[in-house]
Amino acid sequence: MPAAHPISPEALLARVETIFTKAGVRPESARAVAAVIAAGERDNCKSHGIYRVEGCLRVIAAGKVAPDAVPRIHDAGTSVIEVDAGGGFSNPAFDAARPLLAERARAQGIAALVIRDCLHFSALWHDVEALAQDGLASLSMCPSYASVAPAGGSAPLLGTNPFAFGWPRQGAQPYVFDFATSVVARGEIELHRRAGKPIPEGWAVDSAGRPTTDPEAALSGAMLPFGGHKGSAISTMVELLSGAMLGEFMSKEAVEFMGGTTSLLPRHGALVIALDPQRFAARSGRDPIAEGERLLTAIGAQGARLPSERRFAARAKALADGITLSEAELAQLDRFETMGLAALEG
Amino acid sequence: MPAAHPISPEALLARVETIFTKAGVRPESARAVAAVIAAGERDNCKSHGIYRVEGCLRVIAAGKVAPDAVPRIHDAGTSVIEVDAGGGFSNPAFDAARPLLAERARAQGIAALVIRDCLHFSALWHDVEALAQDGLASLSMCPSYASVAPAGGSAPLLGTNPFAFGWPRQGAQPYVFDFATSVVARGEIELHRRAGKPIPEGWAVDSAGRPTTDPEAALSGAMLPFGGHKGSAISTMVELLSGAMLGEFMSKEAVEFMGGTTSLLPRHGALVIALDPQRFAARSGRDPIAEGERLLTAIGAQGARLPSERRFAARAKALADGITLSEAELAQLDRFETMGLAALEG
């Protein structure tokens, strides 16, 4: 049942921020985490919206995230910048390093940001969108929890390993994609299980590695990568570049670190690569953003949707009309706001 | 009919090199182009093997490639290095810039190579494998010819836009993938047409944008990206990063430059990003290559195939036993070797 009065994105951000501050999260981090959660809700990205508040609180309660961690930047002056999240949330670490990453990308043409040792639960589009606002193209990726079998394999090894890309546009929202390299998110299978509905073929294998349409069997088996062996290759690349290469957890280790459970949010590193189109195009004499527009306009002219279009439409609506939460969602926010971590015990 | 005597990879390289030298290609470029063609044949990658010789000669005959172009490197000392192919083949340009790219990636952690204004016909695995030999991870991508509709679209706009990744391994061939972001290569549809067989659903749309299983209708329509909207997003990223961002042709312009025909090879730019795992991992205290091995070994232990495995097996066989060409293939090499470009007129 929807509530009578919608809430503005800023008001929602303030409420979520209060919840995290009361749970012992340092103010700058509470603000950063609340910002991505409120943005998810604003963009009608429910799976990254206030639904995530409880998960974050549970990890705090379990002692698996350092709520007071202060991100520390390590800059050797090269094109690779590092930020140690110190076991804290990834978001304040990214925010702290973003200006230096943008500066270095403009100076060098290309630069990378390594985020170390962070609790990572947020969508990657938030980061690549921020860099697009800085006029930069970017790639972002991270491992997650081992829940996906490689194509041709039979057991969880890869994570849902998101892969995101952002490209700046003039006078329009940036071109942004951000997707799991599994066929679907794990939550989709869970929804089918609750509804007692079979899952489509090609989503998962059972614990013996056989194709299955039974959501129960899929959840105790493994999900499959999107796009067959090509998607599997991209997922493996994500493990190598944002796990092995950084010397941070891969998806299998992330599960082990959390004591074998995937009910808490994963801890690992992340990789962001930023590129300055103006630097890359300079010698050509062409305007890279205008060139990009020719392509993106032509895609739209075919009636094809650009990724994130629905999200941007939801955002425009939320900014104009506010966000409508259900009574249950509002009641949960109230409970967290007044009771803090104690509300988890109910 | 197979020939009685197999030919060694080196002997094949020498023959192809002679063909290009006689066709007016400068010696260094003839060697570079012959090397990738002989490597394709050696790896039983027939679509990038000696089959390509005729295509290269046709572009020379059409005056759409500069056979005597000398690659010129532009280095401003940043993490982006450029090489102007000067309208020549991409391969000598990559070879010329590779040492500087590797040096810069080691010094900066990450570096990019822009290849400008080149005729590009070769598989990308050749470049990422070379960088893996240098101990570097790398990404490589380029546009091609507009022949693929965006997901949800109806007309050719994107190219088959290959995307490749390489990762060094110790005591093993590198982890390498290199694939078209279309469901299949255009040649696959052509083979179905010649055989009078329908193509599977999901490969292509007809000229009105309707799904089709008729290869003829598909060839006059558009191919589709792999993996639905996710593959389409990656293909769009390839156009933006290796077309628009470099100020070089996108796939649509590549067709226009060749006078609207796709019977010649495409001319455009290419982007290679090189990353030094040792630099990225240094502060973690972990060995990134050893970490990568844990993942790659685990994939193999599930009975799943790594990309390029078949190619490496074919290579081992060719290096041991030589390459067996058909009589027709050998006859064509003879013809090109003795008659040069005049052989095309037959």
XYZ file of C-alpha atoms in Angstrom:
692
model
C 0.000 0.000 0.000
C 1.575 3.316 -1.019
C 1.989 6.055 1.557
C -0.088 9.178 1.167
C 2.867 11.538 0.895
C 5.872 11.008 -1.361
C 9.287 11.786 0.095
C 11.844 13.955 -1.738
C 15.177 12.365 -2.699
C 17.009 14.772 -0.353
C 14.716 13.952 2.557
C 15.220 10.235 1.949
C 18.996 10.746 1.828
C 18.859 12.578 5.176
C 16.833 9.794 6.782
C 19.150 7.037 5.573
C 22.165 9.089 6.630
C 20.737 9.407 10.138
C 20.189 5.656 10.317
C 23.832 4.963 9.475
C 25.202 7.664 11.752
C 23.198 6.221 14.642
C 24.581 2.775 13.778
C 28.090 4.087 14.414
C 29.158 4.888 10.867
C 31.424 7.948 10.698
C 29.544 10.961 9.280
C 31.381 11.224 5.912
C 30.856 7.501 5.294
C 27.210 7.588 6.404
C 26.600 10.377 3.914
C 28.376 8.521 1.073
C 26.520 5.257 1.695
C 23.177 7.021 2.117
C 23.778 8.915 -1.124
C 24.080 5.763 -3.241
C 21.110 4.119 -1.518
C 18.889 7.186 -1.943
C 20.046 7.460 -5.565
C 19.072 3.834 -6.171
C 15.610 4.434 -4.746
C 15.272 7.704 -6.710
C 16.125 5.881 -9.964
C 13.618 3.104 -9.146
C 16.528 0.692 -8.928
C 14.820 -1.055 -6.015
C 17.506 -3.727 -5.666
C 20.032 -0.981 -4.832
C 17.626 1.262 -2.930
C 16.538 1.291 0.708
C 16.250 -2.486 0.511
C 20.039 -2.338 1.087
C 19.821 -0.523 4.435
C 19.089 -3.691 6.375
C 21.905 -5.587 4.647
C 24.409 -2.861 5.516
C 23.260 -2.802 9.149
C 23.574 -6.593 9.372
C 27.197 -6.449 8.227
C 27.886 -3.750 10.829
C 26.232 -5.905 13.491
C 28.269 -8.924 12.384
C 31.474 -6.907 12.759
C 32.420 -7.561 9.140
C 32.722 -3.919 8.157
C 34.639 -1.147 9.945
C 32.056 1.654 10.318
C 34.673 4.189 11.417
C 37.283 3.403 8.759
C 38.883 6.469 7.189
C 39.852 5.954 3.524
C 43.569 6.489 2.925
C 44.846 7.523 -0.477
C 48.193 6.260 -1.744
C 49.562 8.250 -4.631
C 52.987 7.468 -6.048
C 52.451 10.023 -8.804
C 51.869 7.352 -11.476
C 48.683 6.640 -13.418
C 47.524 4.168 -10.781
C 46.034 5.675 -7.633
C 45.109 3.517 -4.677
C 42.690 4.062 -1.858
C 42.540 1.765 1.156
C 38.978 1.534 2.388
C 40.374 -0.090 5.545
C 37.573 -2.619 5.742
C 34.974 0.139 5.469
C 32.363 0.812 2.815
C 33.558 1.305 -0.772
C 31.570 4.497 -1.349
C 33.449 6.938 0.888
C 36.706 5.494 -0.485
C 35.622 6.205 -4.052
C 34.388 9.676 -3.136
C 37.689 10.478 -1.417
C 39.770 9.414 -4.421
C 37.533 10.687 -7.227
C 39.051 14.193 -7.570
C 42.588 12.805 -7.778
C 41.521 10.121 -10.256
C 39.895 12.748 -12.481
C 42.925 15.036 -12.227
C 45.322 12.212 -13.104
C 43.168 11.035 -16.033
C 43.170 14.571 -17.438
C 46.931 14.885 -17.019
C 47.847 11.408 -18.303
C 44.929 10.641 -20.622
C 44.208 7.431 -18.725
C 44.384 6.574 -15.022
C 43.203 3.760 -12.781
C 41.843 3.714 -9.262
C 42.346 0.681 -7.048
C 39.918 0.459 -4.131
C 41.307 -1.940 -1.531
C 39.650 -3.932 1.194
C 36.114 -2.570 1.045
C 32.600 -3.716 1.712
C 31.010 -3.364 -1.708
C 27.269 -3.487 -2.139
C 26.399 -0.592 -4.421
C 25.699 -0.400 -8.135
C 28.685 0.628 -10.216
C 26.682 3.127 -12.264
C 26.959 5.601 -9.431
C 30.736 5.827 -9.907
C 30.854 5.889 -13.706
C 28.098 8.518 -13.752
C 30.109 10.709 -11.386
C 33.144 10.429 -13.666
C 30.997 11.239 -16.707
C 30.005 14.423 -14.873
C 33.742 15.099 -14.682
C 33.863 14.761 -18.487
C 35.539 11.354 -18.369
C 34.783 7.969 -19.870
C 35.242 5.124 -17.424
C 35.137 1.403 -16.858
C 34.361 -0.096 -13.482
C 34.309 -3.673 -12.272
C 34.576 -5.813 -9.159
C 34.217 -9.436 -8.073
C 31.367 -10.420 -5.738
C 30.444 -13.809 -4.242
C 31.134 -17.119 -5.978
C 27.675 -18.061 -7.264
C 28.217 -18.470 -11.020
C 29.753 -21.438 -12.837
C 32.003 -20.743 -15.823
C 30.408 -21.715 -19.164
C 30.877 -25.478 -19.472
C 31.479 -25.787 -15.736
C 29.341 -27.078 -12.893
C 29.997 -25.254 -9.609
C 30.034 -21.685 -8.232
C 33.401 -20.053 -8.858
C 32.757 -16.661 -10.423
C 30.695 -13.882 -8.865
C 27.868 -12.040 -10.565
C 30.797 -9.718 -11.348
C 29.306 -6.417 -12.477
C 30.836 -4.526 -15.392
C 30.007 -0.866 -15.964
C 30.879 1.819 -18.487
C 30.161 5.534 -18.589
C 30.521 8.061 -21.420
C 29.834 11.796 -21.068
C 27.211 13.501 -23.230
C 26.466 17.157 -23.678
C 22.995 18.290 -22.674
C 21.897 14.733 -21.941
C 22.349 12.124 -19.272
C 25.554 10.143 -19.867
C 25.659 6.850 -21.715
C 25.873 4.364 -18.851
C 25.609 0.621 -18.630
C 26.084 -1.490 -15.533
C 25.176 -5.126 -15.519
C 25.848 -8.413 -13.823
C 27.807 -10.805 -16.005
C 25.478 -13.576 -14.836
C 22.301 -14.127 -16.897
C 20.266 -12.643 -14.036
C 20.827 -11.365 -10.535
C 20.544 -13.978 -7.780
C 17.488 -12.143 -6.451
C 15.564 -13.015 -9.621
C 15.918 -16.718 -8.883
C 14.908 -16.114 -5.277
C 11.748 -14.322 -6.499
C 10.848 -17.327 -8.673
C 11.379 -19.642 -5.707
C 9.059 -17.600 -3.520
C 6.451 -17.483 -6.270
C 6.778 -21.245 -6.836
C 7.562 -20.633 -10.504
C 10.148 -22.456 -12.636
C 13.068 -20.393 -13.934
C 13.772 -20.188 -17.682
C 16.298 -22.590 -19.164
C 19.829 -21.256 -19.366
C 19.797 -19.397 -16.060
C 21.382 -22.010 -13.830
C 22.663 -25.529 -13.210
C 21.939 -27.770 -10.206
C 24.589 -28.953 -7.744
C 25.549 -31.755 -10.128
C 26.118 -29.227 -12.911
C 22.998 -30.239 -14.864
C 20.770 -27.560 -16.464
C 17.759 -26.882 -14.238
C 14.536 -24.874 -14.232
C 13.929 -25.525 -10.532
C 14.768 -22.361 -8.565
C 15.510 -24.391 -5.418
C 17.994 -26.575 -7.307
C 19.454 -23.470 -8.962
C 20.061 -21.765 -5.626
C 21.961 -24.769 -4.307
C 23.722 -25.135 -7.670
C 25.191 -22.291 -9.693
C 23.984 -19.471 -11.909
C 25.278 -19.195 -15.473
C 27.030 -16.267 -17.176
C 25.147 -14.192 -19.751
C 25.929 -14.729 -23.428
C 27.454 -18.214 -23.111
C 31.229 -18.519 -23.393
C 31.642 -14.829 -24.280
C 29.966 -13.646 -21.083
C 31.889 -16.266 -19.130
C 35.138 -14.879 -20.546
C 34.175 -11.346 -19.505
C 33.281 -12.524 -15.999
C 36.670 -14.257 -15.756
C 38.341 -11.019 -16.884
C 36.564 -9.185 -14.058
C 37.941 -11.711 -11.513
C 41.452 -11.369 -12.924
C 41.556 -7.563 -13.248
C 39.684 -6.558 -10.098
C 40.609 -9.542 -7.931
C 43.903 -11.241 -8.818
C 45.578 -8.182 -10.343
C 44.898 -6.003 -7.321
C 45.943 -8.698 -4.867
C 42.432 -8.480 -3.412
C 39.821 -11.180 -2.842
C 38.343 -13.030 -5.758
C 34.698 -14.097 -5.496
C 35.522 -17.463 -3.959
C 37.616 -15.885 -1.193
C 34.914 -13.292 -0.518
C 32.554 -16.106 0.491
C 35.202 -17.749 2.637
C 35.962 -14.464 4.418
C 32.301 -14.096 5.339
C 32.352 -17.550 6.920
C 30.904 -19.329 3.917
C 27.672 -17.378 3.976
C 26.346 -15.124 1.244
C 23.732 -13.612 3.538
C 26.099 -10.745 4.325
C 27.447 -8.276 1.764
C 30.774 -9.118 0.101
C 34.192 -7.704 0.914
C 36.828 -7.320 -1.812
C 38.470 -4.655 -3.987
C 37.352 -2.762 -7.068
C 38.947 -1.308 -10.185
C 37.959 1.905 -11.955
C 39.668 3.033 -15.174
C 39.116 6.652 -16.234
C 39.866 7.994 -19.720
C 39.824 11.580 -20.942
C 38.203 11.667 -24.412
C 39.555 15.179 -25.074
C 43.113 13.947 -24.558
C 42.617 10.864 -26.703
C 41.001 12.789 -29.571
C 43.201 15.890 -29.481
C 45.472 15.093 -32.421
C 42.540 13.995 -34.610
C 40.947 17.436 -34.675
C 37.532 15.838 -34.065
C 35.275 16.422 -31.056
C 34.902 12.999 -29.403
C 31.704 13.933 -27.571
C 30.045 15.192 -30.760
C 31.155 11.991 -32.530
C 29.662 9.934 -29.722
C 26.387 11.822 -30.092
C 26.122 10.806 -33.752
C 26.192 7.167 -32.718
C 23.911 7.482 -29.701
C 21.360 9.543 -31.634
C 21.382 6.964 -34.422
C 20.675 4.172 -31.904
C 17.700 6.118 -30.560
C 16.469 6.862 -34.092
C 16.110 3.091 -34.642
C 13.748 2.935 -31.701
C 16.331 1.063 -29.640
C 16.597 1.936 -25.982
C 19.886 3.104 -24.504
C 20.910 1.411 -21.263
C 19.870 3.407 -18.157
C 17.101 5.246 -20.070
C 14.419 3.853 -17.759
C 16.522 4.774 -14.763
C 16.926 8.365 -15.922
C 13.179 8.619 -16.576
C 12.460 7.391 -13.050
C 14.943 9.947 -11.732
C 13.252 12.836 -13.524
C 9.925 11.720 -12.081
C 11.327 11.381 -8.547
C 12.946 14.800 -8.716
C 9.641 16.318 -9.842
C 7.136 14.328 -7.791
C 9.148 12.746 -4.991
C 9.587 9.056 -4.198
C 6.585 7.009 -3.136
C 7.459 4.345 -0.588
C 5.146 1.664 0.739
C 3.863 1.773 4.339
C 6.067 -1.210 5.119
C 9.154 0.524 3.749
C 8.410 3.686 5.711
C 7.759 1.657 8.885
C 11.108 -0.078 8.450
C 12.906 3.254 8.071
C 11.163 4.475 11.252
C 12.222 1.342 13.110
C 15.871 1.613 12.021
C 15.905 5.320 12.810
C 14.627 4.903 16.358
C 16.056 1.515 17.330
C 19.274 1.327 15.261
C 20.958 -2.087 15.128
C 18.550 -3.386 17.791
C 15.803 -3.338 15.148
C 17.587 -6.198 13.393
C 16.740 -8.589 16.200
C 13.032 -8.518 15.475
C 42.349 -32.494 -51.125
C 45.258 -32.089 -48.687
C 48.755 -31.612 -50.050
C 51.249 -34.373 -49.536
C 53.733 -32.300 -47.587
C 52.861 -30.029 -44.684
C 54.528 -26.638 -44.594
C 56.256 -25.281 -41.461
C 54.884 -22.077 -39.886
C 58.169 -20.281 -40.699
C 58.109 -21.404 -44.322
C 54.507 -20.221 -44.649
C 55.423 -16.878 -43.107
C 58.264 -16.486 -45.613
C 55.971 -17.257 -48.565
C 53.296 -14.787 -47.449
C 55.964 -12.184 -46.775
C 57.279 -12.596 -50.309
C 53.774 -12.158 -51.724
C 53.309 -8.847 -49.909
C 56.796 -7.574 -50.711
C 56.181 -8.273 -54.399
C 52.855 -6.420 -54.123
C 54.753 -3.276 -53.108
C 54.407 -3.489 -49.340
C 57.486 -2.147 -47.555
C 59.561 -5.015 -46.091
C 58.876 -4.324 -42.371
C 55.142 -4.125 -43.030
C 55.125 -7.185 -45.257
C 56.796 -9.135 -42.462
C 54.316 -7.871 -39.811
C 51.248 -8.643 -41.924
C 52.613 -12.032 -42.969
C 53.338 -12.851 -39.320
C 49.710 -12.439 -38.203
C 48.390 -14.311 -41.244
C 50.806 -17.207 -40.756
C 49.979 -17.230 -37.025
C 46.250 -17.446 -37.842
C 46.859 -20.406 -40.138
C 49.195 -22.033 -37.582
C 46.469 -21.749 -34.901
C 43.845 -23.196 -37.269
C 42.058 -19.873 -37.154
C 41.221 -20.220 -40.830
C 39.214 -16.993 -40.985
C 42.374 -15.063 -40.090
C 44.803 -17.270 -41.987
C 45.929 -17.267 -45.604
C 42.306 -16.689 -46.582
C 43.141 -13.044 -45.762
C 45.949 -12.736 -48.322
C 43.582 -12.124 -51.217
C 41.593 -9.543 -49.217
C 44.751 -7.599 -48.378
C 45.906 -7.665 -52.003
C 42.497 -6.420 -53.154
C 42.716 -3.407 -50.847
C 46.201 -2.649 -52.176
C 44.895 -2.938 -55.747
C 41.959 -0.643 -54.887
C 44.386 1.963 -53.565
C 42.653 1.965 -50.163
C 45.750 1.114 -48.150
C 49.169 2.748 -48.327
C 51.569 -0.197 -48.758
C 54.657 1.938 -48.150
C 53.352 3.811 -45.073
C 55.872 4.126 -42.256
C 54.259 4.112 -38.777
C 55.028 7.283 -36.834
C 54.988 7.246 -33.040
C 53.802 10.299 -31.111
C 54.841 10.292 -27.493
C 54.072 13.255 -25.264
C 55.434 11.380 -22.264
C 51.956 10.705 -20.835
C 50.210 7.361 -20.379
C 48.674 7.600 -23.845
C 50.964 6.766 -26.750
C 49.849 7.236 -30.325
C 51.015 5.669 -33.536
C 49.882 6.912 -36.929
C 49.638 4.019 -39.315
C 49.388 6.583 -42.113
C 46.742 4.618 -43.965
C 48.884 1.499 -43.846
C 48.276 -1.845 -42.178
C 47.652 -1.873 -38.417
C 50.159 -4.620 -37.685
C 53.453 -2.811 -38.357
C 52.057 0.163 -36.409
C 51.344 -2.030 -33.376
C 54.741 -3.729 -33.662
C 56.492 -0.363 -33.832
C 54.735 0.968 -30.718
C 54.672 -2.204 -28.605
C 58.012 -1.707 -26.803
C 57.103 1.850 -25.794
C 53.613 0.777 -24.693
C 55.091 -1.966 -22.513
C 57.688 0.383 -21.058
C 55.065 3.024 -20.245
C 52.687 0.471 -18.694
C 55.497 -0.760 -16.442
C 56.424 2.785 -15.425
C 52.864 4.083 -14.945
C 50.971 0.891 -14.088
C 48.549 1.502 -16.943
C 49.041 2.909 -20.437
C 47.055 3.110 -23.645
C 48.038 2.854 -27.279
C 46.040 4.662 -29.957
C 46.529 3.290 -33.457
C 45.369 5.870 -36.001
C 44.224 5.554 -39.563
C 44.988 1.934 -40.265
C 43.706 -0.878 -42.387
C 42.668 -3.421 -39.779
C 41.915 -6.992 -40.711
C 43.702 -9.116 -38.151
C 42.524 -10.870 -35.023
C 43.158 -8.926 -31.820
C 44.517 -11.962 -29.992
C 47.818 -11.469 -31.731
C 48.355 -8.143 -29.931
C 47.118 -9.135 -26.466
C 49.199 -12.325 -26.631
C 52.293 -10.293 -27.430
C 51.647 -8.048 -24.427
C 51.075 -11.097 -22.207
C 54.548 -12.238 -23.302
C 55.723 -8.875 -21.992
C 54.111 -9.761 -18.636
C 51.192 -7.363 -19.133
C 47.428 -7.721 -19.011
C 45.681 -5.933 -21.845
C 42.400 -5.003 -23.443
C 42.078 -4.408 -27.152
C 39.154 -3.276 -29.269
C 38.275 -1.645 -32.576
C 35.225 -0.832 -34.692
C 34.751 -2.591 -38.032
C 31.991 -2.237 -40.653
C 28.409 -1.314 -39.799
C 26.647 -4.683 -40.113
C 25.046 -5.147 -36.689
C 21.848 -3.533 -35.370
C 21.752 -2.440 -31.725
C 19.494 -4.662 -29.560
C 15.947 -3.442 -30.193
C 17.028 -1.740 -33.412
C 16.522 -2.625 -37.062
C 19.440 -1.503 -39.246
C 23.239 -1.914 -39.470
C 24.981 0.657 -37.289
C 27.522 -1.172 -35.138
C 30.365 -3.282 -36.450
C 31.148 -6.831 -35.396
C 33.413 -4.864 -33.014
C 35.899 -7.333 -31.576
C 36.853 -7.190 -27.914
C 39.957 -8.978 -26.649
C 41.699 -9.507 -23.328
C 45.028 -11.064 -22.426
C 46.446 -12.126 -19.067
C 49.960 -13.543 -18.558
C 50.472 -16.991 -17.032
C 53.620 -18.660 -15.873
C 54.561 -21.876 -17.634
C 51.367 -21.851 -19.670
C 49.919 -20.071 -22.653
C 48.282 -16.791 -21.565
C 44.588 -16.461 -20.801
C 43.287 -14.860 -23.998
C 39.852 -14.176 -25.354
C 39.020 -12.365 -28.556
C 35.519 -12.358 -29.915
C 33.132 -10.480 -32.138
C 30.411 -8.720 -30.172
C 27.933 -9.915 -32.825
C 26.304 -13.330 -32.221
C 28.398 -14.754 -35.058
C 30.856 -13.537 -37.663
C 29.340 -12.412 -40.952
C 31.120 -15.297 -42.675
C 28.960 -17.781 -40.728
C 25.821 -16.377 -42.322
C 27.485 -16.447 -45.736
C 28.340 -20.134 -45.214
C 24.682 -20.892 -44.423
C 23.617 -19.030 -47.560
C 25.981 -21.037 -49.728
C 24.792 -24.283 -48.138
C 21.144 -23.263 -48.593
C 20.554 -23.724 -44.857
C 18.459 -21.473 -42.574
C 20.302 -19.608 -39.826
C 19.296 -20.076 -36.156
C 16.872 -17.568 -34.651
C 18.499 -14.661 -32.883
C 21.366 -14.211 -35.326
C 19.901 -11.474 -37.509
C 17.016 -9.291 -38.636
C 15.863 -8.598 -42.206
C 15.952 -5.161 -43.856
C 12.651 -4.285 -42.166
C 14.110 -5.140 -38.762
C 12.113 -8.370 -38.363
C 13.767 -11.508 -36.952
C 14.775 -13.831 -39.765
C 16.211 -17.302 -40.326
C 16.810 -16.661 -44.039
C 20.544 -16.057 -44.607
C 19.831 -14.005 -47.748
C 17.459 -11.723 -45.815
C 19.957 -11.548 -42.968
C 22.784 -10.444 -45.253
C 20.679 -7.587 -46.618
C 19.416 -6.827 -43.095
C 21.554 -6.690 -39.992
C 23.256 -9.091 -37.619
C 22.461 -8.961 -33.915
C 24.828 -8.499 -30.960
C 25.639 -11.477 -28.696
C 23.962 -11.652 -25.295
C 21.027 -9.324 -26.038
C 21.131 -5.828 -24.578
C 24.325 -6.566 -22.602
C 26.302 -7.496 -25.712
C 24.778 -4.544 -27.527
C 25.993 -2.234 -24.753
C 29.521 -3.656 -25.017
C 29.520 -3.221 -28.796
C 28.418 0.402 -28.339
C 31.255 0.880 -25.831
C 33.706 -0.403 -28.454
C 32.410 2.187 -30.970
C 32.692 4.970 -28.408
C 36.132 4.091 -27.007
C 37.919 3.007 -30.183
C 35.992 5.189 -32.656
C 34.531 8.392 -31.208
C 37.073 8.803 -28.397
C 40.063 8.497 -30.718
C 38.521 10.809 -33.306
C 38.770 7.924 -35.776
C 36.118 6.284 -37.942
C 33.208 4.503 -36.358
C 31.834 1.432 -38.159
C 29.342 3.417 -40.209
C 32.017 5.782 -41.504
C 34.324 2.865 -42.298
C 31.753 1.604 -44.811
C 31.297 5.064 -46.291
C 35.059 5.517 -46.697
C 35.252 2.283 -48.680
C 32.567 3.597 -51.040
C 29.710 1.781 -49.364
C 31.138 -1.657 -49.980
C 32.137 -4.184 -47.353
C 33.978 -6.323 -49.885
C 37.216 -4.556 -48.948
C 38.810 -4.597 -45.491
C 37.899 -1.780 -43.090
C 39.934 1.314 -42.265
C 39.691 2.880 -38.791
C 41.630 3.179 -35.533
C 42.190 0.820 -32.621
C 42.676 1.084 -28.870
C 44.928 -1.083 -26.713
C 45.092 -0.687 -22.930
C 48.026 -2.334 -21.148
C 48.174 -2.935 -17.389
C 51.081 -4.164 -15.303
C 49.763 -6.673 -12.718
C 52.967 -6.426 -10.668
C 52.459 -2.680 -10.254
C 48.784 -3.035 -9.373
C 49.371 -5.786 -6.814
C 52.591 -4.450 -5.266
C 51.117 -2.983 -2.082
C 48.973 -6.069 -1.421
C 51.949 -8.378 -0.950
C 50.241 -11.005 -3.122
C 51.524 -12.374 -6.423
C 48.869 -11.472 -9.007
C 49.960 -14.128 -11.489
C 49.812 -16.870 -8.838
C 46.369 -15.597 -7.774
C 45.220 -15.722 -11.397
C 46.450 -19.311 -11.649
C 44.199 -20.346 -8.749
C 41.168 -19.154 -10.692
C 42.224 -20.483 -14.091
C 43.146 -23.883 -12.644
C 39.784 -24.063 -10.878
C 37.966 -23.348 -14.159
C 39.859 -26.178 -15.833
C 39.167 -28.496 -12.887
C 35.431 -28.120 -13.576
C 36.008 -29.452 -17.079
C 35.283 -26.032 -18.563
C 37.383 -24.944 -21.497
C 39.403 -21.741 -21.363
C 39.071 -19.474 -24.393
C 41.871 -20.025 -26.963
C 42.553 -23.567 -25.696
C 41.714 -25.065 -29.078
C 43.878 -22.468 -30.776
C 46.872 -23.288 -28.579
C 46.395 -27.009 -29.211
C 46.362 -26.377 -32.957
C 49.507 -24.293 -32.575
C 51.353 -27.056 -30.743
C 50.389 -29.482 -33.476
C 51.466 -27.096 -36.256
C 54.807 -26.438 -34.596
C 55.403 -30.189 -34.302
C 53.927 -31.484 -37.560
C 53.649 -28.424 -39.808
C 50.555 -26.944 -41.415
C 48.635 -28.944 -43.971
C 47.145 -26.779 -46.712
C 44.811 -27.926 -49.458
C 45.988 -28.135 -53.093
C 43.758 -25.162 -53.870
C 45.308 -23.092 -51.107
C 48.817 -23.962 -52.231
C 47.932 -23.179 -55.843
C 46.610 -19.787 -54.817
C 49.808 -19.003 -52.904
C 51.803 -20.018 -56.015
C 49.668 -17.750 -58.184
C 50.033 -14.752 -55.887
C 53.753 -15.365 -55.533
C 54.419 -15.457 -59.270
C 51.770 -13.056 -60.591
C 51.322 -10.588 -57.693
C 48.311 -8.291 -57.942
C 47.713 -9.446 -61.536
C 46.477 -12.749 -60.079
C 43.448 -10.918 -58.717
C 42.114 -10.268 -62.186
C 41.397 -13.915 -62.879
